[in-house]
Short mmCIF file of C-alpha atoms in Angstrom, two decimals:
data_model
loop_
_atom_site.label_atom_id
_atom_site.label_comp_id
_atom_site.label_asym_id
_atom_site.label_seq_id
_atom_site.Cartn_x
_atom_site.Cartn_y
_atom_site.Cartn_z
CA MET A 200 -115.45 122.10 -127.70
CA GLY A 201 -112.36 120.30 -128.42
CA THR A 202 -109.56 119.50 -125.88
CA PHE A 203 -106.09 120.81 -125.98
CA GLN A 204 -103.79 118.94 -128.46
CA LEU A 205 -100.23 119.14 -129.49
CA HIS A 206 -98.93 117.73 -132.91
CA TRP A 207 -95.43 116.61 -134.30
CA ASP A 208 -94.13 115.50 -137.40
CA ILE A 209 -91.53 112.99 -136.65
CA LYS A 210 -88.04 113.75 -138.25
CA LYS A 211 -85.10 111.43 -139.23
CA GLU A 212 -83.39 112.01 -135.70
CA HIS A 213 -86.19 110.49 -133.93
CA HIS A 214 -86.77 107.53 -136.06
CA GLY A 215 -86.54 104.33 -133.96
CA ARG A 216 -86.96 106.02 -130.74
CA LEU A 217 -89.72 105.02 -128.16
CA LEU A 218 -92.80 107.33 -128.20
CA ARG A 219 -92.41 107.61 -124.44
CA GLU A 220 -88.99 108.92 -124.73
CA PHE A 221 -89.78 111.50 -127.36
CA LEU A 222 -92.72 112.75 -125.21
CA ARG A 223 -90.41 113.11 -122.19
CA GLU A 224 -88.16 115.13 -124.31
CA HIS A 225 -91.04 117.44 -124.91
CA HIS A 226 -91.73 117.82 -121.18
CA ILE A 227 -94.64 115.49 -121.00
CA SER A 228 -93.91 113.91 -117.65
CA LYS A 229 -94.81 110.28 -116.46
CA SER A 230 -97.68 111.78 -114.33
CA ALA A 231 -99.01 113.68 -117.35
CA LEU A 232 -98.90 110.35 -119.42
CA THR A 233 -100.78 108.67 -116.60
CA ASP A 234 -103.33 111.56 -116.61
CA ILE A 235 -103.65 111.20 -120.51
CA LYS A 236 -104.15 107.43 -120.16
CA PHE A 237 -106.76 107.28 -117.33
CA ASN A 238 -108.75 110.61 -117.70
CA GLY A 239 -109.88 110.77 -121.26
CA GLY A 240 -106.78 111.75 -123.25
CA LYS A 241 -105.13 109.88 -125.99
CA ILE A 242 -101.99 109.61 -128.09
CA VAL A 243 -102.50 109.21 -131.87
CA VAL A 244 -100.10 108.13 -134.48
CA ASN A 245 -101.14 108.50 -138.13
CA GLY A 246 -104.77 108.43 -137.09
CA SER A 247 -104.64 105.35 -134.86
CA GLU A 248 -104.29 105.39 -131.06
CA LYS A 249 -100.90 104.10 -129.75
CA ASN A 250 -99.32 103.42 -126.48
CA VAL A 251 -96.15 104.86 -125.27
CA ARG A 252 -93.96 101.72 -126.22
CA TYR A 253 -94.67 102.46 -129.84
CA VAL A 254 -91.35 102.78 -131.91
CA LEU A 255 -91.27 106.02 -133.88
CA GLN A 256 -90.76 105.99 -137.68
CA GLU A 257 -89.54 108.95 -139.83
CA GLY A 258 -92.73 110.77 -141.36
CA ASP A 259 -95.06 109.53 -138.49
CA GLN A 260 -97.57 112.25 -137.35
CA VAL A 261 -97.98 112.29 -133.53
CA THR A 262 -100.91 114.01 -131.89
CA VAL A 263 -101.46 114.24 -128.13
CA HIS A 264 -105.05 114.80 -126.74
CA PHE A 265 -104.91 116.24 -123.29
CA PRO A 266 -107.77 115.28 -121.02
CA GLU A 267 -110.31 117.86 -120.36
CA GLU A 268 -109.23 120.24 -117.46
CA LYS A 269 -111.70 120.85 -114.76
CA ARG A 270 -112.62 124.38 -113.74
CA SER A 271 -112.83 125.61 -110.23
CA PRO A 272 -116.55 125.61 -109.25
CA SER A 273 -115.96 129.02 -107.54
CA LEU A 274 -114.80 130.61 -110.60
CA ILE A 275 -117.67 131.87 -112.60
CA PRO A 276 -117.71 133.13 -116.21
CA GLU A 277 -118.58 136.78 -116.28
CA ASN A 278 -118.93 138.97 -119.33
CA ILE A 279 -115.91 141.50 -118.81
CA PRO A 280 -114.47 143.28 -121.78
CA LEU A 281 -110.82 142.15 -122.48
CA ASP A 282 -108.18 143.78 -124.51
CA ILE A 283 -106.56 140.93 -126.13
CA VAL A 284 -103.33 141.94 -128.08
CA TYR A 285 -102.04 138.48 -129.06
CA GLU A 286 -103.52 135.03 -129.09
CA ASP A 287 -102.56 131.50 -130.37
CA ASP A 288 -103.43 128.00 -129.39
CA TYR A 289 -101.12 128.15 -126.35
CA CYS A 290 -101.24 131.48 -124.86
CA LEU A 291 -102.65 135.03 -124.99
CA ILE A 292 -101.59 138.39 -123.86
CA VAL A 293 -104.02 140.80 -122.27
CA ASN A 294 -103.75 144.56 -121.72
CA LYS A 295 -105.38 144.77 -118.15
CA PRO A 296 -106.98 147.91 -117.13
CA ALA A 297 -106.41 149.37 -113.56
CA PHE A 298 -108.88 148.36 -110.85
CA LEU A 299 -109.27 144.97 -112.37
CA SER A 300 -108.18 142.13 -110.24
CA THR A 301 -106.14 139.31 -112.07
CA ILE A 302 -107.74 136.57 -110.12
CA PRO A 303 -110.51 136.67 -107.41
CA SER A 304 -109.60 137.55 -103.84
CA ARG A 305 -111.29 137.81 -100.42
CA GLU A 306 -111.75 141.59 -101.16
CA HIS A 307 -112.90 141.15 -104.77
CA PRO A 308 -114.54 137.66 -105.04
CA SER A 309 -115.78 138.32 -108.57
CA GLY A 310 -115.18 140.69 -111.56
CA SER A 311 -111.72 139.58 -112.10
CA LEU A 312 -109.69 139.12 -115.27
CA ALA A 313 -109.95 135.30 -114.72
CA ASN A 314 -113.66 135.42 -114.58
CA GLY A 315 -113.44 137.48 -117.91
CA LEU A 316 -111.32 134.82 -119.45
CA LEU A 317 -113.65 132.02 -118.80
CA HIS A 318 -116.42 133.81 -120.39
CA TYR A 319 -114.16 134.48 -123.52
CA TYR A 320 -113.06 130.87 -123.62
CA ASP A 321 -116.92 129.96 -123.70
CA GLN A 322 -117.70 132.56 -126.47
CA GLN A 323 -114.80 131.11 -128.65
CA ARG A 324 -115.96 127.45 -127.89
CA GLN A 325 -112.65 126.81 -126.28
CA ASN A 326 -112.81 124.18 -123.45
CA LEU A 327 -110.17 125.82 -121.08
CA THR A 328 -109.49 127.05 -117.66
CA VAL A 329 -107.35 129.88 -116.33
CA HIS A 330 -103.53 129.84 -116.18
CA ILE A 331 -101.83 133.21 -115.35
CA VAL A 332 -98.20 133.21 -116.05
CA ASN A 333 -97.42 136.79 -114.68
CA ARG A 334 -99.87 138.35 -112.35
CA LEU A 335 -100.26 142.26 -111.90
CA ASP A 336 -101.62 143.91 -108.92
CA ARG A 337 -105.21 144.99 -109.10
CA ASP A 338 -104.24 148.74 -109.54
CA THR A 339 -101.37 148.06 -111.98
CA SER A 340 -102.21 148.42 -115.69
CA GLY A 341 -100.82 146.77 -118.68
CA LEU A 342 -99.55 143.45 -120.25
CA LEU A 343 -99.80 140.17 -118.79
CA LEU A 344 -99.18 136.51 -120.20
CA VAL A 345 -101.86 134.00 -119.88
CA ALA A 346 -101.39 130.10 -120.76
CA LYS A 347 -104.16 128.25 -122.11
CA HIS A 348 -103.40 124.92 -120.65
CA ARG A 349 -101.38 123.33 -117.74
CA TYR A 350 -98.79 122.10 -120.36
CA SER A 351 -98.12 125.53 -121.83
CA HIS A 352 -98.36 127.02 -118.41
CA PHE A 353 -95.49 124.64 -117.13
CA LEU A 354 -93.40 125.63 -120.19
CA PHE A 355 -94.01 129.52 -119.86
CA SER A 356 -93.21 129.06 -115.97
CA LYS A 357 -89.86 127.44 -116.67
CA GLU A 358 -89.19 130.38 -119.08
CA GLN A 359 -90.03 132.80 -116.30
CA GLN A 360 -87.99 131.06 -113.78
CA LYS A 361 -84.96 131.50 -116.23
CA GLY A 362 -85.67 135.24 -116.43
CA ALA A 363 -86.62 134.74 -120.19
CA ILE A 364 -89.93 136.44 -119.91
CA LYS A 365 -88.92 140.15 -119.60
CA ARG A 366 -91.30 142.94 -118.42
CA THR A 367 -90.80 146.74 -118.81
CA TYR A 368 -92.95 149.05 -116.73
CA ILE A 369 -93.42 152.78 -116.84
CA ALA A 370 -93.90 154.41 -113.38
CA ILE A 371 -94.43 158.02 -112.21
CA VAL A 372 -92.65 158.58 -108.87
CA HIS A 373 -92.61 161.56 -106.40
CA GLY A 374 -89.47 163.78 -106.46
CA ARG A 375 -86.75 164.35 -109.00
CA ILE A 376 -84.42 161.26 -109.29
CA SER A 377 -80.81 162.65 -109.88
CA GLU A 378 -79.31 159.40 -111.41
CA ASP A 379 -80.07 158.85 -115.07
CA GLU A 380 -80.27 154.99 -114.23
CA GLY A 381 -79.67 152.75 -111.32
CA ILE A 382 -80.03 149.34 -109.93
CA ILE A 383 -81.97 148.65 -106.67
CA ASP A 384 -80.75 145.50 -104.95
CA ALA A 385 -82.75 145.19 -101.72
CA PRO A 386 -84.22 141.81 -100.27
CA ILE A 387 -87.96 141.90 -99.64
CA ALA A 388 -89.91 140.22 -96.82
CA ARG A 389 -93.53 140.23 -95.62
CA LYS A 390 -94.08 143.02 -93.02
CA ASP A 391 -94.63 141.43 -89.62
CA ASP A 392 -97.84 143.01 -88.77
CA SER A 393 -99.48 142.99 -92.33
CA ILE A 394 -100.70 140.27 -94.68
CA ILE A 395 -100.38 142.76 -97.52
CA GLU A 396 -97.52 145.05 -96.96
CA ARG A 397 -94.01 144.14 -97.71
CA THR A 398 -90.69 145.66 -96.46
CA VAL A 399 -87.01 145.69 -97.34
CA ARG A 400 -85.16 143.62 -94.68
CA GLU A 401 -81.97 141.50 -94.52
CA ASP A 402 -83.67 138.20 -94.18
CA GLY A 403 -85.91 138.76 -97.03
CA LYS A 404 -85.80 137.24 -100.62
CA LYS A 405 -83.53 138.70 -103.03
CA ALA A 406 -85.00 141.46 -105.20
CA VAL A 407 -83.34 143.49 -108.16
CA THR A 408 -84.88 146.19 -110.10
CA HIS A 409 -83.12 148.31 -112.79
CA PHE A 410 -84.55 151.78 -113.56
CA ARG A 411 -83.87 154.44 -116.28
CA VAL A 412 -85.18 158.05 -116.18
CA ILE A 413 -87.41 158.81 -119.06
CA SER A 414 -88.22 162.50 -118.02
CA ARG A 415 -87.96 164.75 -114.95
CA PHE A 416 -90.32 167.46 -113.77
CA SER A 417 -90.34 169.82 -110.82
CA ASP A 418 -91.77 167.34 -108.42
CA LYS A 419 -91.98 164.10 -110.17
CA THR A 420 -90.06 161.65 -112.43
CA VAL A 421 -91.13 159.26 -115.18
CA VAL A 422 -89.03 156.14 -115.00
CA GLU A 423 -88.68 152.92 -117.02
CA VAL A 424 -88.46 149.97 -114.72
CA LYS A 425 -87.24 146.38 -115.29
CA PRO A 426 -87.50 144.10 -112.44
CA VAL A 427 -84.99 141.27 -112.60
CA THR A 428 -86.90 139.26 -109.83
CA GLY A 429 -90.61 139.07 -109.39
CA ARG A 430 -91.35 139.71 -105.66
CA THR A 431 -94.81 140.88 -104.63
CA HIS A 432 -94.94 144.87 -104.82
CA GLN A 433 -91.26 144.73 -105.90
CA ILE A 434 -91.27 147.91 -107.96
CA ARG A 435 -93.63 149.89 -105.53
CA LEU A 436 -91.50 149.03 -102.60
CA HIS A 437 -88.06 149.55 -104.33
CA MET A 438 -88.89 152.99 -105.54
CA SER A 439 -90.16 153.93 -102.06
CA TYR A 440 -87.13 152.48 -100.58
CA ILE A 441 -84.75 154.91 -102.42
CA GLY A 442 -87.16 157.76 -101.50
CA HIS A 443 -89.25 158.08 -104.50
CA PRO A 444 -92.66 156.50 -103.95
CA LEU A 445 -95.13 155.98 -106.86
CA LEU A 446 -97.91 158.65 -107.20
CA GLY A 447 -101.10 157.23 -105.83
CA ASP A 448 -99.42 154.52 -103.82
CA SER A 449 -100.60 155.31 -100.33
CA LEU A 450 -99.29 152.00 -99.00
CA TYR A 451 -95.70 152.94 -99.57
CA GLY A 452 -95.82 156.65 -98.96
CA GLY A 453 -97.35 158.00 -102.38
CA GLN A 454 -100.06 160.76 -102.55
CA LYS A 455 -103.31 160.45 -104.40
CA GLU A 456 -103.91 164.04 -105.43
CA GLU A 457 -103.21 163.41 -109.02
CA ILE A 458 -104.19 159.73 -109.51
CA ASP A 459 -106.44 157.39 -107.57
CA ARG A 460 -104.24 154.27 -107.99
CA HIS A 461 -100.40 153.57 -108.08
CA ALA A 462 -98.91 154.98 -111.28
CA LEU A 463 -97.61 151.86 -112.68
CA HIS A 464 -98.03 150.35 -116.06
CA SER A 465 -96.68 147.12 -117.63
CA GLN A 466 -95.69 148.69 -121.07
CA SER A 467 -93.87 145.82 -122.69
CA LEU A 468 -93.64 142.02 -122.54
CA SER A 469 -91.01 139.92 -124.29
CA PHE A 470 -90.48 136.36 -124.23
CA TYR A 471 -89.44 133.22 -125.96
CA HIS A 472 -92.33 130.96 -127.03
CA PRO A 473 -91.41 127.59 -125.99
CA ILE A 474 -93.83 125.70 -128.38
CA LEU A 475 -93.56 127.96 -131.46
CA HIS A 476 -89.96 128.46 -130.82
CA LYS A 477 -90.15 132.29 -131.60
CA ASN A 478 -89.18 135.45 -129.94
CA PHE A 479 -92.13 137.84 -129.15
CA THR A 480 -92.15 141.43 -128.05
CA TYR A 481 -95.44 143.32 -127.43
CA PRO A 482 -95.82 146.81 -126.40
CA CYS A 483 -98.82 148.93 -125.32
CA LYS A 484 -99.62 152.60 -124.86
CA LEU A 485 -99.87 154.49 -121.41
CA PRO A 486 -103.34 154.52 -120.05
CA PRO A 487 -105.10 157.97 -120.02
CA ASP A 488 -104.68 158.46 -116.38
CA MET A 489 -100.92 158.33 -116.53
CA GLU A 490 -100.80 160.24 -119.80
CA LYS A 491 -102.74 163.05 -118.42
CA ILE A 492 -100.24 163.59 -115.40
CA ILE A 493 -97.29 163.54 -117.84
CA LYS A 494 -99.11 165.93 -120.13
CA HIS A 495 -99.85 168.31 -117.44
CA ALA A 496 -96.38 168.23 -115.97
CA ARG A 497 -94.99 169.46 -119.25
CA LEU A 498 -97.25 172.53 -119.32
#
């Protein structure tokens, strides 16, 4: 199994620069360089190992070999089928089914997406551990982004903090929403008597959600939802806050007659790839349980 690597061909504008300066410009920090030096990594220029004081020449080929990452001993590989819709050397996008936790929890200590990823990496002979960029609730289906190494995870997390990773969800909510679109700006805090439930409260963290109605039925509405912020349970709580809880979301006032999980699906993921320097957009279809509700509502 090989370790994670990055490679650059040195251009004219970096001729005469110290290798250390070049690497810091590419977000390899002083602590990362120390880790590379003392924990089994190396920096190679034109096939020979160099230290960070090397002066770059135009045409040099620089490769950074990162140290092997240690997996948590409590995270065990498990043969869990994964629907991988995109993969490169730095990340992958997974279409997560409902009822699959993103990472292990006290209630579900195994059988998570993270366990399945470790098994997949082993099958692919990729010496990697798990770095989730955007987590989904266990009951939420759809697309999420996974980084393959802490370096790419750091870069994708920076993109996420800038709001450059755009997520579009489809939700089915109770009642008919009269407005065609709207913005919910309501701060979210942890509920005092619960470790799980959230509530809208003035002293909470800022939370903003955009929604657009896709279709209306007699007792429900299908909405496209775009969270601007990424608070826990944000979409579920915000839709309940305006009087339209998600179908199946009993925690926030929804009913389970038509679906046994909250009717929320991460349908589209758009992001700027900070290593490949490209924009990506990946969609995925609604899962059968939500399709069935919409189909029956149209009859």
